[in-house]
CSV table of C-alpha atoms in Angstrom, one decimal:
chain,number,residue,atom,x,y,z
G,1,MET,CA,92.4,86.0,127.6
G,2,SER,CA,91.8,89.4,129.1
G,3,ILE,CA,94.7,91.7,129.7
G,4,ASN,CA,94.5,94.2,132.5
G,5,TRP,CA,95.6,97.3,130.6
G,6,PHE,CA,95.6,99.4,133.7
G,7,LYS,CA,98.4,97.2,135.0
G,8,PHE,CA,100.6,98.6,132.3
G,9,SER,CA,99.6,102.1,132.9
G,10,SER,CA,101.6,102.0,136.1
G,11,PRO,CA,105.2,103.2,135.6
G,12,ALA,CA,106.4,100.5,138.0
G,13,THR,CA,105.2,97.8,135.6
G,14,PHE,CA,106.1,99.6,132.4
G,15,TYR,CA,109.7,100.3,133.5
G,16,PRO,CA,110.9,96.6,133.5
G,17,LEU,CA,108.7,95.8,130.5
G,18,ALA,CA,110.4,98.6,128.5
G,19,GLY,CA,113.8,97.3,129.7
G,20,LYS,CA,113.0,93.9,128.2
G,21,LEU,CA,111.7,95.4,124.9
G,22,ILE,CA,114.7,97.7,124.3
G,23,PRO,CA,117.3,95.0,123.2
G,24,ILE,CA,114.7,93.4,120.9
G,25,PHE,CA,114.0,96.7,119.1
G,26,GLY,CA,117.8,97.4,119.1
G,27,VAL,CA,118.5,94.2,117.2
G,28,LEU,CA,115.6,94.7,114.8
G,29,THR,CA,116.7,98.3,114.0
G,30,ALA,CA,120.3,97.1,113.2
G,31,LEU,CA,119.5,94.0,111.3
G,32,ILE,CA,116.7,95.4,109.2
G,33,GLY,CA,118.7,98.6,108.6
G,34,ILE,CA,121.8,96.8,107.4
G,35,PHE,CA,119.7,94.7,105.1
G,36,GLY,CA,117.8,97.7,103.8
G,37,LEU,CA,121.0,99.7,103.1
G,38,TYR,CA,122.6,96.6,101.4
G,39,TRP,CA,119.6,96.3,99.2
G,40,GLY,CA,119.4,100.0,98.5
G,41,PHE,CA,123.1,100.2,97.5
G,42,PHE,CA,123.7,97.0,95.7
G,43,GLN,CA,120.4,95.6,94.4
G,44,THR,CA,119.1,98.8,92.8
G,45,PRO,CA,119.9,100.5,89.5
G,46,ASP,CA,122.7,103.1,89.5
G,47,VAL,CA,121.1,105.4,87.0
G,48,LEU,CA,117.5,106.4,86.6
G,49,THR,CA,115.9,108.1,83.7
G,50,ASP,CA,116.6,111.5,85.1
G,51,GLN,CA,118.6,110.9,88.3
G,52,LYS,CA,122.0,109.4,89.1
G,53,GLN,CA,123.4,107.8,92.2
G,54,TYR,CA,122.2,110.6,94.5
G,55,TYR,CA,118.6,109.5,94.2
G,56,ARG,CA,119.6,106.9,96.9
G,57,ILE,CA,119.1,109.5,99.5
G,58,ILE,CA,115.4,108.6,99.4
G,59,PHE,CA,116.2,105.5,101.5
G,60,ILE,CA,116.8,107.9,104.3
G,61,HIS,CA,114.7,110.9,103.3
G,62,VAL,CA,111.4,109.2,102.8
G,63,PRO,CA,111.4,107.0,106.0
G,64,ALA,CA,112.6,110.0,108.0
G,65,ALA,CA,109.8,112.2,106.6
G,66,TRP,CA,107.2,109.5,107.2
G,67,MET,CA,108.4,109.0,110.8
G,68,SER,CA,108.4,112.7,111.5
G,69,MET,CA,104.7,112.8,110.7
G,70,TRP,CA,103.8,109.5,112.2
G,71,LEU,CA,105.6,110.2,115.5
G,72,TYR,CA,103.7,113.5,115.8
G,73,VAL,CA,100.4,111.5,115.6
G,74,ILE,CA,101.8,109.2,118.3
G,75,VAL,CA,102.6,112.2,120.5
G,76,VAL,CA,99.1,113.5,120.1
G,77,ALA,CA,97.5,110.1,120.7
G,78,TRP,CA,99.4,109.6,124.0
G,79,SER,CA,98.7,113.2,125.0
G,80,LEU,CA,94.9,112.6,124.5
G,81,ILE,CA,95.0,109.4,126.4
G,82,GLY,CA,96.7,111.3,129.2
G,83,LEU,CA,94.2,114.1,129.1
G,84,ILE,CA,91.2,111.8,129.1
G,85,PHE,CA,92.3,109.2,131.6
G,86,ASN,CA,94.6,111.4,133.7
G,87,ALA,CA,97.3,108.8,133.1
G,88,ARG,CA,100.8,110.1,133.9
G,89,LEU,CA,102.6,107.4,132.0
G,90,ALA,CA,100.8,108.4,128.8
G,91,TYR,CA,102.2,111.9,129.1
G,92,MET,CA,105.6,110.5,129.8
G,93,ILE,CA,105.5,108.4,126.7
G,94,ALA,CA,104.4,111.4,124.6
G,95,ALA,CA,107.3,113.4,126.1
G,96,ALA,CA,109.7,110.6,125.3
G,97,VAL,CA,108.6,110.3,121.6
G,98,ALA,CA,108.7,114.0,120.8
G,99,PRO,CA,112.5,114.5,120.6
G,100,THR,CA,112.9,111.5,118.2
G,101,GLY,CA,110.1,113.0,116.1
G,102,ALA,CA,112.0,116.3,116.0
G,103,ILE,CA,115.2,114.5,115.0
G,104,MET,CA,113.3,112.8,112.1
G,105,THR,CA,112.0,116.1,111.0
G,106,VAL,CA,115.5,117.6,110.9
G,107,LEU,CA,116.8,114.6,109.1
G,108,ALA,CA,114.0,114.8,106.5
G,109,LEU,CA,114.7,118.5,105.9
G,110,PHE,CA,118.5,118.1,105.8
G,111,THR,CA,118.5,115.1,103.4
G,112,GLY,CA,115.9,116.9,101.3
G,113,ALA,CA,118.1,120.0,101.1
G,114,VAL,CA,121.1,118.1,100.0
G,115,TRP,CA,119.2,116.2,97.3
G,116,GLY,CA,117.3,119.4,96.2
G,117,LYS,CA,120.5,121.3,95.6
G,118,THR,CA,121.6,118.8,92.9
G,119,SER,CA,118.2,117.9,91.4
G,120,TRP,CA,116.0,121.0,91.8
G,121,GLY,CA,118.8,123.5,91.8
G,122,THR,CA,118.2,124.9,95.3
G,123,TRP,CA,118.8,124.1,98.9
G,124,TRP,CA,115.5,125.5,100.1
G,125,ASP,CA,112.3,126.8,98.5
G,126,TRP,CA,109.0,127.7,100.0
G,127,ASP,CA,107.3,124.7,98.5
G,128,PRO,CA,104.2,123.9,100.5
G,129,ARG,CA,105.4,120.6,101.7
G,130,MET,CA,108.8,121.9,102.8
G,131,THR,CA,107.2,124.9,104.5
G,132,SER,CA,104.7,122.8,106.5
G,133,GLU,CA,107.5,120.3,107.4
G,134,LEU,CA,109.5,123.2,108.8
G,135,ILE,CA,106.5,124.4,110.8
G,136,LEU,CA,106.2,120.8,112.1
G,137,LEU,CA,109.7,121.1,113.4
G,138,PHE,CA,108.8,124.4,115.2
G,139,ILE,CA,105.8,122.7,116.8
G,140,TYR,CA,108.0,119.8,118.0
G,141,VAL,CA,110.5,122.3,119.5
G,142,GLY,CA,107.6,124.4,121.0
G,143,TYR,CA,106.1,121.3,122.6
G,144,MET,CA,109.4,120.3,124.2
G,145,ALA,CA,110.2,123.9,125.2
G,146,LEU,CA,106.7,124.3,126.8
G,147,ARG,CA,107.2,121.0,128.7
G,148,SER,CA,110.5,122.2,130.2
G,149,ALA,CA,109.3,125.7,130.9
G,150,ILE,CA,106.6,124.6,133.4
G,151,GLU,CA,108.0,123.3,136.6
G,152,ASP,CA,104.9,121.5,137.9
G,153,ASN,CA,104.7,118.2,136.1
G,154,ARG,CA,100.9,117.9,136.1
G,155,ARG,CA,100.4,121.3,134.6
G,156,SER,CA,103.2,120.9,132.1
G,157,ASP,CA,101.7,117.6,131.0
G,158,ARG,CA,98.3,119.1,130.4
G,159,ALA,CA,99.5,122.3,128.7
G,160,SER,CA,101.8,120.5,126.3
G,161,ALA,CA,99.1,118.0,125.5
G,162,VAL,CA,96.8,120.8,124.4
G,163,LEU,CA,99.6,122.4,122.3
G,164,ALA,CA,100.3,119.0,120.7
G,165,LEU,CA,96.6,118.7,119.8
G,166,VAL,CA,96.5,122.1,118.1
G,167,GLY,CA,99.7,121.3,116.2
G,168,LEU,CA,98.1,118.3,114.7
G,169,VAL,CA,96.7,120.6,112.0
G,170,CYS,CA,100.1,120.5,110.3
G,171,ILE,CA,100.0,116.8,109.5
G,172,PRO,CA,97.2,116.7,106.9
G,173,VAL,CA,98.7,119.8,105.3
G,174,ILE,CA,102.1,118.1,104.9
G,175,PHE,CA,100.5,114.9,103.7
G,176,TRP,CA,98.2,116.3,101.0
G,177,SER,CA,100.2,119.4,100.1
G,178,VAL,CA,101.4,117.9,96.8
G,179,ASN,CA,98.3,116.4,95.5
G,180,CYS,CA,97.5,119.3,93.3
G,181,PRO,CA,95.1,119.0,90.3
G,182,ASP,CA,97.4,120.6,87.8
G,183,PRO,CA,101.1,120.4,88.8
G,184,ASN,CA,102.0,123.2,86.5
G,185,GLN,CA,99.7,125.6,88.3
G,186,CYS,CA,100.9,124.7,91.8
G,187,ALA,CA,103.9,125.8,93.7
G,188,ALA,CA,104.9,122.4,94.8
G,189,LEU,CA,108.4,121.2,93.8
G,190,HIS,CA,107.6,117.8,95.3
G,191,GLN,CA,106.0,115.3,93.0
G,192,SER,CA,102.8,113.6,93.9
G,193,SER,CA,103.5,110.3,95.6
G,194,SER,CA,103.3,107.4,93.3
G,195,MET,CA,103.9,103.8,93.9
G,196,SER,CA,103.5,102.9,90.2
G,197,GLY,CA,106.4,104.8,88.7
G,198,ILE,CA,109.0,103.3,91.1
G,199,GLU,CA,111.2,100.4,90.3
G,200,SER,CA,110.4,97.5,92.6
G,201,ASN,CA,113.9,97.1,94.2
G,202,ILE,CA,114.0,100.8,95.0
G,203,LEU,CA,110.5,100.5,96.6
G,204,PHE,CA,111.5,97.4,98.5
G,205,ALA,CA,114.7,99.0,99.9
G,206,MET,CA,112.7,102.1,100.8
G,207,LEU,CA,110.1,100.2,102.7
G,208,THR,CA,112.7,98.0,104.4
G,209,MET,CA,114.4,101.2,105.6
G,210,THR,CA,111.1,102.5,106.8
G,211,VAL,CA,110.6,99.4,109.0
G,212,SER,CA,114.1,99.9,110.4
G,213,PHE,CA,113.4,103.5,111.2
G,214,TRP,CA,110.2,102.5,112.8
G,215,MET,CA,112.0,100.0,115.1
G,216,TYR,CA,114.4,102.8,116.0
G,217,CYS,CA,111.4,105.0,116.8
G,218,PHE,CA,110.4,102.4,119.4
G,219,LEU,CA,113.9,101.8,120.7
G,220,VAL,CA,115.0,105.4,121.5
G,221,PRO,CA,111.6,106.6,123.0
G,222,LEU,CA,111.5,103.5,125.2
G,223,MET,CA,115.0,104.3,126.5
G,224,ARG,CA,114.0,107.9,127.0
G,225,ALA,CA,110.7,107.0,128.7
G,226,ARG,CA,112.7,104.9,131.3
G,227,ASN,CA,114.8,107.9,132.1
G,228,ILE,CA,111.8,110.2,132.5
G,229,ILE,CA,110.1,107.6,134.7
G,230,LEU,CA,113.2,107.4,137.0
G,231,GLU,CA,113.4,111.2,137.1
G,232,ARG,CA,109.8,111.7,138.0
G,233,GLU,CA,109.3,108.8,140.3
G,234,HIS,CA,112.7,109.0,142.1
G,235,ASP,CA,111.1,109.4,145.5
G,236,THR,CA,108.6,106.6,145.2
G,237,ALA,CA,108.9,103.3,147.0
G,238,TRP,CA,109.4,101.1,144.0
G,239,VAL,CA,112.3,103.1,142.6
G,240,THR,CA,114.0,103.2,145.9
G,241,GLU,CA,113.5,99.5,146.3
G,242,MET,CA,114.8,98.8,142.8
G,243,LEU,CA,117.9,100.9,143.4
G,244,GLU,CA,118.5,99.2,146.8
G,245,VAL,CA,118.4,95.8,145.1
G,246,LYS,CA,120.9,96.9,142.5
G,247,LYS,CA,123.3,98.1,145.2
B,1,MET,CA,78.5,114.4,133.1
B,2,LYS,CA,81.4,112.8,134.9
B,3,PRO,CA,84.7,114.7,134.6
B,4,ARG,CA,86.1,112.1,132.3
B,5,GLN,CA,83.2,112.3,129.9
B,6,LYS,CA,83.6,116.1,129.9
B,7,ARG,CA,87.2,115.7,129.0
B,8,ILE,CA,86.3,113.2,126.2
B,9,VAL,CA,83.8,115.8,124.8
B,10,PHE,CA,86.5,118.5,125.0
B,11,VAL,CA,89.0,116.3,123.1
B,12,LEU,CA,86.4,115.4,120.5
B,13,ILE,CA,85.5,119.0,119.9
B,14,ALA,CA,89.2,120.0,119.7
B,15,LEU,CA,89.8,117.1,117.2
B,16,VAL,CA,87.0,118.3,115.0
B,17,ALA,CA,88.2,121.9,115.1
B,18,VAL,CA,91.7,120.8,114.2
B,19,GLY,CA,90.3,118.7,111.4
B,20,ILE,CA,88.3,121.6,110.0
B,21,ALA,CA,91.3,123.9,110.2
B,22,GLY,CA,93.5,121.3,108.4
B,23,PHE,CA,90.9,120.9,105.7
B,24,LEU,CA,90.6,124.6,105.2
B,25,ALA,CA,94.4,125.1,105.1
B,26,ASN,CA,94.6,122.3,102.5
B,27,SER,CA,91.9,123.6,100.3
B,28,ALA,CA,93.5,127.1,100.5
B,29,LEU,CA,96.8,125.6,99.4
B,30,GLN,CA,95.3,123.7,96.5
B,31,SER,CA,93.2,126.5,95.1
B,32,ASN,CA,96.2,127.8,93.2
B,33,ILE,CA,98.8,129.5,95.3
B,34,SER,CA,100.5,130.6,92.2
B,35,TYR,CA,103.7,132.0,93.5
B,36,PHE,CA,104.8,132.2,89.9
B,37,TYR,CA,103.5,133.8,86.7
B,38,ASN,CA,102.5,131.5,83.8
B,39,PRO,CA,103.6,132.3,80.2
B,40,THR,CA,100.2,133.7,79.3
B,41,GLN,CA,100.5,136.4,81.9
B,42,ILE,CA,104.0,137.2,80.6
B,43,VAL,CA,102.7,137.5,77.0
B,44,ASN,CA,99.8,139.7,78.2
B,45,GLY,CA,102.2,142.0,80.0
B,46,GLU,CA,100.8,141.3,83.4
B,47,ALA,CA,104.1,140.7,85.0
B,48,PRO,CA,106.1,143.8,86.2
B,49,LYS,CA,109.4,144.6,84.4
B,50,GLY,CA,112.6,145.2,86.4
B,51,GLN,CA,111.2,143.3,89.4
B,52,VAL,CA,112.2,139.8,90.5
B,53,ILE,CA,109.5,137.4,89.4
B,54,ARG,CA,109.1,133.7,88.8
B,55,ILE,CA,107.8,132.0,85.7
B,56,GLY,CA,106.6,128.5,85.8
B,57,GLY,CA,105.6,126.0,83.2
B,58,MET,CA,107.1,123.3,81.0
B,59,VAL,CA,110.4,123.6,79.1
B,60,LYS,CA,109.4,123.5,75.4
B,61,GLU,CA,110.8,120.6,73.5
B,62,GLY,CA,113.7,121.6,71.2
B,63,SER,CA,113.9,125.1,72.6
B,64,MET,CA,117.0,124.7,74.7
B,65,LYS,CA,120.2,126.2,73.1
B,66,ARG,CA,123.5,127.5,74.3
B,67,LEU,CA,124.3,131.1,73.3
B,68,ASP,CA,127.6,132.1,71.7
B,69,ASP,CA,129.3,132.9,75.0
B,70,GLY,CA,129.2,129.2,75.8
B,71,LEU,CA,127.8,129.6,79.3
B,72,THR,CA,124.3,131.1,78.8
B,73,VAL,CA,121.4,128.8,78.1
B,74,ALA,CA,118.3,130.1,76.4
B,75,PHE,CA,115.0,128.2,76.6
B,76,ILE,CA,111.3,128.7,76.3
B,77,ILE,CA,108.8,128.1,79.1
B,78,THR,CA,105.4,127.1,77.8
B,79,ASN,CA,102.0,126.2,79.1
B,80,HIS,CA,101.0,124.8,75.7
B,81,ASN,CA,99.2,128.0,74.8
B,82,ASP,CA,101.7,130.8,75.2
B,83,GLU,CA,105.5,130.9,75.5
B,84,ALA,CA,107.9,132.9,77.5
B,85,ALA,CA,111.6,133.1,76.7
B,86,ALA,CA,114.2,132.9,79.4
B,87,GLN,CA,118.0,132.9,79.6
B,88,TYR,CA,120.2,131.6,82.4
B,89,THR,CA,124.0,131.7,83.0
B,90,GLY,CA,125.2,129.0,85.3
B,91,ILE,CA,124.8,125.3,86.2
B,92,LEU,CA,121.4,124.0,85.5
B,93,PRO,CA,119.8,121.6,88.0
B,94,ASP,CA,120.2,117.9,87.2
B,95,LEU,CA,116.5,117.4,86.6
B,96,PHE,CA,116.2,120.3,84.2
B,97,LYS,CA,115.1,118.8,80.8
B,98,GLU,CA,113.0,119.7,77.8
B,99,GLY,CA,109.5,118.6,78.3
B,100,GLN,CA,109.7,118.8,82.1
B,101,GLY,CA,108.4,121.3,84.6
B,102,ALA,CA,110.6,124.2,85.6
B,103,VAL,CA,110.4,127.5,87.5
B,104,ALA,CA,112.8,130.3,86.5
B,105,LYS,CA,113.3,133.3,88.8
B,106,GLY,CA,114.7,136.6,87.6
B,107,LYS,CA,113.9,139.9,86.0
B,108,LEU,CA,112.2,140.6,82.6
B,109,ASN,CA,114.3,142.7,80.2
B,110,GLU,CA,113.0,145.1,77.6
B,111,ASP,CA,112.3,142.4,75.1
B,112,ASN,CA,110.2,140.4,77.6
B,113,VAL,CA,113.0,137.9,78.0
B,114,LEU,CA,113.5,136.6,81.6
B,115,ILE,CA,117.1,137.0,82.7
B,116,ALA,CA,117.1,134.2,85.3
B,117,SER,CA,119.2,134.3,88.4
B,118,GLU,CA,117.9,130.9,89.5
B,119,VAL,CA,116.3,128.0,87.7
B,120,LEU,CA,114.5,125.3,89.6
B,121,ALA,CA,113.5,121.9,88.1
B,122,LYS,CA,110.4,120.0,89.1
B,123,HIS,CA,110.6,116.3,89.1
B,124,ASP,CA,108.1,113.6,88.3
B,125,GLU,CA,107.2,110.5,90.4
B,126,ASP,CA,109.2,108.1,88.3
B,127,TYR,CA,112.1,106.2,89.9
B,128,LEU,CA,112.9,103.9,87.0
B,129,PRO,CA,116.1,102.8,85.3
B,130,PRO,CA,116.1,104.0,81.6
B,131,GLU,CA,115.7,100.5,80.1
B,132,VAL,CA,112.5,99.8,82.3
B,133,ALA,CA,111.2,103.3,81.4
B,134,ASP,CA,111.7,102.5,77.7
B,135,ALA,CA,110.0,99.1,78.0
B,136,MET,CA,107.0,100.7,79.7
B,137,GLU,CA,106.9,103.4,77.1
B,138,LYS,CA,106.8,100.8,74.3
B,139,ALA,CA,104.2,98.8,76.1
B,140,ARG,CA,102.1,101.9,76.5
B,141,ALA,CA,102.5,102.7,72.8
B,142,ALA,CA,101.6,99.1,71.8
B,143,SER,CA,98.4,99.1,73.9
B,144,ALA,CA,97.5,102.5,72.5
B,145,ASN,CA,98.0,101.1,68.9
B,146,ALA,CA,95.9,98.0,69.8
B,147,THR,CA,93.0,100.1,71.1
B,148,GLN,CA,93.2,102.3,68.0
B,149,GLU,CA,93.1,99.2,65.7
B,150,LYS,CA,90.2,97.9,67.6
B,151,ALA,CA,88.4,101.2,67.2
B,152,GLN,CA,89.0,101.0,63.4
């Protein structure tokens, strides 16, 4: 079976397709999220060797931090597809994903600060991972600001795509900023990621929440993409036709 | 070249450039951005007195004690070679423990004791309930014994 991918690069085809996908992702987000939170609150130990109940913030913190990085990669990927193929829908999707990525970054920074006050003893420190995550937030904001600053859609698409590409440098820095040879010589307050020292129920709840966050990261950008399509294509025949039918 | 191929080349070059920049940033971060002094530097008098500095290392086992005023905690930060003494008045972070990493921020007094205004605890990657951690510790000790016996 061969799929004509270019068919889906047309906003007129994508718009109804997104409309069909939105309820699916909505249901998945809610169901998986409720299950993950249930598991995280009731099937996990209350006290760890060195942390108490407040460790449960990782069920929000880690998925949000992962999504903040992943969504940036998605923004860059769609921007590049837009640049190479001159596909306007790709730019629109990149624009639709960016605000959700920014929200995930804020969520990761905020939950980290709350947790850090209790466990590290500070709201904020210039730890490499925290610093680079903050820079990522600025890049997201800069990307969105640049988009809205340029009136002409085609120019704003291309300019913001190049900005997104340059900002990609932040992602490996965030990802590897804690893997330091001797932790006592490095500034990082974050520990190195380890899947071995984590209790299996905690890990399960954390991964479940990650899936739920991921579904949310499809849901909201799809909704936003539909709005962007309507806004940009409002004077095209298919939008007028569709609105006529609805009336 | 067709315009599309030109754009692909442009994107590839940009990706490579960004990759190199990321790699360089990473290696710069890992080659020891010591934003704190280690105990050896304190012992050797490399840290300025009367200025706010940070000392990082492990909290020495058995070194934590409360002073007579009941609020101030004295402890020793060690890197297993040298030791630096520190005092802190206030609520210690939850993860602050003997044998764990910590960073203390404050000024050195005349006796080379750090009067900390802020204490940060580092945490490890373990998210285990105490009984599981104990069991794992026992298993580790047992396997260590077994290998020792084999060696003998």
